[in-house]
PDB file of C-alpha atoms in Angstrom:
ATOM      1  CA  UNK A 109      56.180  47.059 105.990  1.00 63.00           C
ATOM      2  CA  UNK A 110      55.287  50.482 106.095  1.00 67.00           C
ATOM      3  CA  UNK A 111      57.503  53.271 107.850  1.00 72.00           C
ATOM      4  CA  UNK A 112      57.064  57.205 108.849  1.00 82.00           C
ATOM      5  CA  UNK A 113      59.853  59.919 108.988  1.00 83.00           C
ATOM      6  CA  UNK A 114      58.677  61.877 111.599  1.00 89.00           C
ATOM      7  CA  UNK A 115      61.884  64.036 111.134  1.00 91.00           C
ATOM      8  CA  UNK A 116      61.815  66.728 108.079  1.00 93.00           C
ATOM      9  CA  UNK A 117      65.368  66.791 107.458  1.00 94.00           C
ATOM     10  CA  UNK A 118      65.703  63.410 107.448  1.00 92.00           C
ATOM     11  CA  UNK A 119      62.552  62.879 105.418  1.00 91.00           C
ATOM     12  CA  UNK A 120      63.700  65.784 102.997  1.00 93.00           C
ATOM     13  CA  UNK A 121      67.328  63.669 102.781  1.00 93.00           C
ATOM     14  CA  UNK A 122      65.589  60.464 102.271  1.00 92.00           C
ATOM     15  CA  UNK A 123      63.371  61.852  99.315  1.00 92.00           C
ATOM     16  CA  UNK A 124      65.891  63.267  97.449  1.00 95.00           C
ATOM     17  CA  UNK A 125      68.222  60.639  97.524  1.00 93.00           C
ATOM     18  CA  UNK A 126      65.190  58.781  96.251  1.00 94.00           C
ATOM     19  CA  UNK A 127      64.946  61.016  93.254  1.00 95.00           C
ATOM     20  CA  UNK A 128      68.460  61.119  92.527  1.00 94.00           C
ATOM     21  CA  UNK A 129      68.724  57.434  92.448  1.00 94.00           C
ATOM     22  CA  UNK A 130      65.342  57.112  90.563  1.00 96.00           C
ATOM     23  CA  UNK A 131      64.035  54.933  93.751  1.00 95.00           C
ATOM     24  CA  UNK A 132      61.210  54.528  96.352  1.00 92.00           C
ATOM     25  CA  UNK A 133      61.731  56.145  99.268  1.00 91.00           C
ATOM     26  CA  UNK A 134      61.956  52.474 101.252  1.00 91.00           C
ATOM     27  CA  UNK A 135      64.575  51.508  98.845  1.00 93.00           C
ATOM     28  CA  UNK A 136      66.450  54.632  98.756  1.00 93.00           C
ATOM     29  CA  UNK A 137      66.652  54.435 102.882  1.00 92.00           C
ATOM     30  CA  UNK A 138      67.909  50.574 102.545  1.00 93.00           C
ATOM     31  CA  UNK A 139      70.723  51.106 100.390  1.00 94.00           C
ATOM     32  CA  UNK A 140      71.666  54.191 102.418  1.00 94.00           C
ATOM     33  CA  UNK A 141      71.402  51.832 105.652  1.00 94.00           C
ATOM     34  CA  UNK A 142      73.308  49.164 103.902  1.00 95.00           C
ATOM     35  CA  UNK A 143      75.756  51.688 102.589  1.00 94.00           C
ATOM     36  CA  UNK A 144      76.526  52.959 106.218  1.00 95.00           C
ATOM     37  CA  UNK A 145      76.641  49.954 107.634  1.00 96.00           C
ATOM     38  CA  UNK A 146      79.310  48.749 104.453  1.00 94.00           C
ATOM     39  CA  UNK A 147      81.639  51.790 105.450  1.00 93.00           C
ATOM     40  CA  UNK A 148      81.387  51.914 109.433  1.00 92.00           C
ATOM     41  CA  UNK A 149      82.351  47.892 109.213  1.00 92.00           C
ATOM     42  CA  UNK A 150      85.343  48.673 107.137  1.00 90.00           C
ATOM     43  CA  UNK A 151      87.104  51.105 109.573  1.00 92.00           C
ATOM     44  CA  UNK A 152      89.874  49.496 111.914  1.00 92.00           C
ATOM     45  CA  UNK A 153      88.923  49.792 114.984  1.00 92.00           C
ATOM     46  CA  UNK A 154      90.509  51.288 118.016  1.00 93.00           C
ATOM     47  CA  UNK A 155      92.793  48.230 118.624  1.00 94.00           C
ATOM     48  CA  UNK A 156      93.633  47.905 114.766  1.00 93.00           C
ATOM     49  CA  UNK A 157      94.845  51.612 115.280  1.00 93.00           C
ATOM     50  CA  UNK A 158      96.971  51.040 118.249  1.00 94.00           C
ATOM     51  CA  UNK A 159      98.466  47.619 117.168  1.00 92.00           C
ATOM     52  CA  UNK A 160      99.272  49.460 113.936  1.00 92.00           C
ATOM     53  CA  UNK A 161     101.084  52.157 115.474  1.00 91.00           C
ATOM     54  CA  UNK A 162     103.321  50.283 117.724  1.00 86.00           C
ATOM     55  CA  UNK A 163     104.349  47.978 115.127  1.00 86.00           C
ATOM     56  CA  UNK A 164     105.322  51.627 112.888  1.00 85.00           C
ATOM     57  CA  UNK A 165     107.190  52.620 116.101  1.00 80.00           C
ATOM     58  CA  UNK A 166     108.789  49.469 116.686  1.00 77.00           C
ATOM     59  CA  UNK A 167     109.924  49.255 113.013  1.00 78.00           C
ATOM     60  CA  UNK A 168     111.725  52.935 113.231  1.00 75.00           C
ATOM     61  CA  UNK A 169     113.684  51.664 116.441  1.00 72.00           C
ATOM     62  CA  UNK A 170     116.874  48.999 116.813  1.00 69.00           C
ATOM     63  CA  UNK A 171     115.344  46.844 119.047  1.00 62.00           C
ATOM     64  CA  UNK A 172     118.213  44.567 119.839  1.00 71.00           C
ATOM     65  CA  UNK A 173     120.763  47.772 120.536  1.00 71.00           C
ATOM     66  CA  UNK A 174     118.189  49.468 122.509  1.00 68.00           C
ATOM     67  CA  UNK A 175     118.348  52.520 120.262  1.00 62.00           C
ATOM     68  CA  UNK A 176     115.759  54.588 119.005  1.00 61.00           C
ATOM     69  CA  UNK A 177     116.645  54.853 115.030  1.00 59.00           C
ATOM     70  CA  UNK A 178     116.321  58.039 114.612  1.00 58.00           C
ATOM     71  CA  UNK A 179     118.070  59.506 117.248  1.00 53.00           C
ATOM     72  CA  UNK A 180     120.649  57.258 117.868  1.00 52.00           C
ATOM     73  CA  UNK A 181     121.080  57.825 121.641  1.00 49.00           C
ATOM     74  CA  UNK A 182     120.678  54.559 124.326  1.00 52.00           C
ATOM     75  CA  UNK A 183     117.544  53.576 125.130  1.00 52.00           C
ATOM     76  CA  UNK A 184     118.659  54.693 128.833  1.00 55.00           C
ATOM     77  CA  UNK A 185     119.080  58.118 128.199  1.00 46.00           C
ATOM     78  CA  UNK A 186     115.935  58.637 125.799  1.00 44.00           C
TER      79      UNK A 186
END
């Protein structure tokens, strides 16, 4: 199936990844797609982020003396 770039930056990208990868311009746009798609599904998302961040915070703090690690003072007066 046939396409158009009706964009000439993106038309100008597309060809010269083409050349630089010795491929047609169809191919050259499909393993760029495929590429993106590869890296944007590898990224944590949001929730990875946050999860991730409280379990760092929790694992610099005493939990069962109610201290923060670092500081040392009562949870109460942090």
């Amino acid at each position: 199936m046939a396409f158009h770039i009706k964009n000439f930056e993106t038309d100008a990208l597309a060809r010269k990844v083409a050349s630089l990868k010795k491929l047609g311009l169809s191919e050259a746009v499909h393993v760029a797609l495929a590429h993106e798609l590869e890296r944007e599904q590898g990224k944590p998302t949001l929730v990875d982020l946050g999860v991730q961040f409280c379990r760092d915070l929790r694992a610099r703090g005493d939990v069962a003396k109610g201290l923060p690690r670092r500081q040392g003072v009562p949870r109460q007066l942090v």
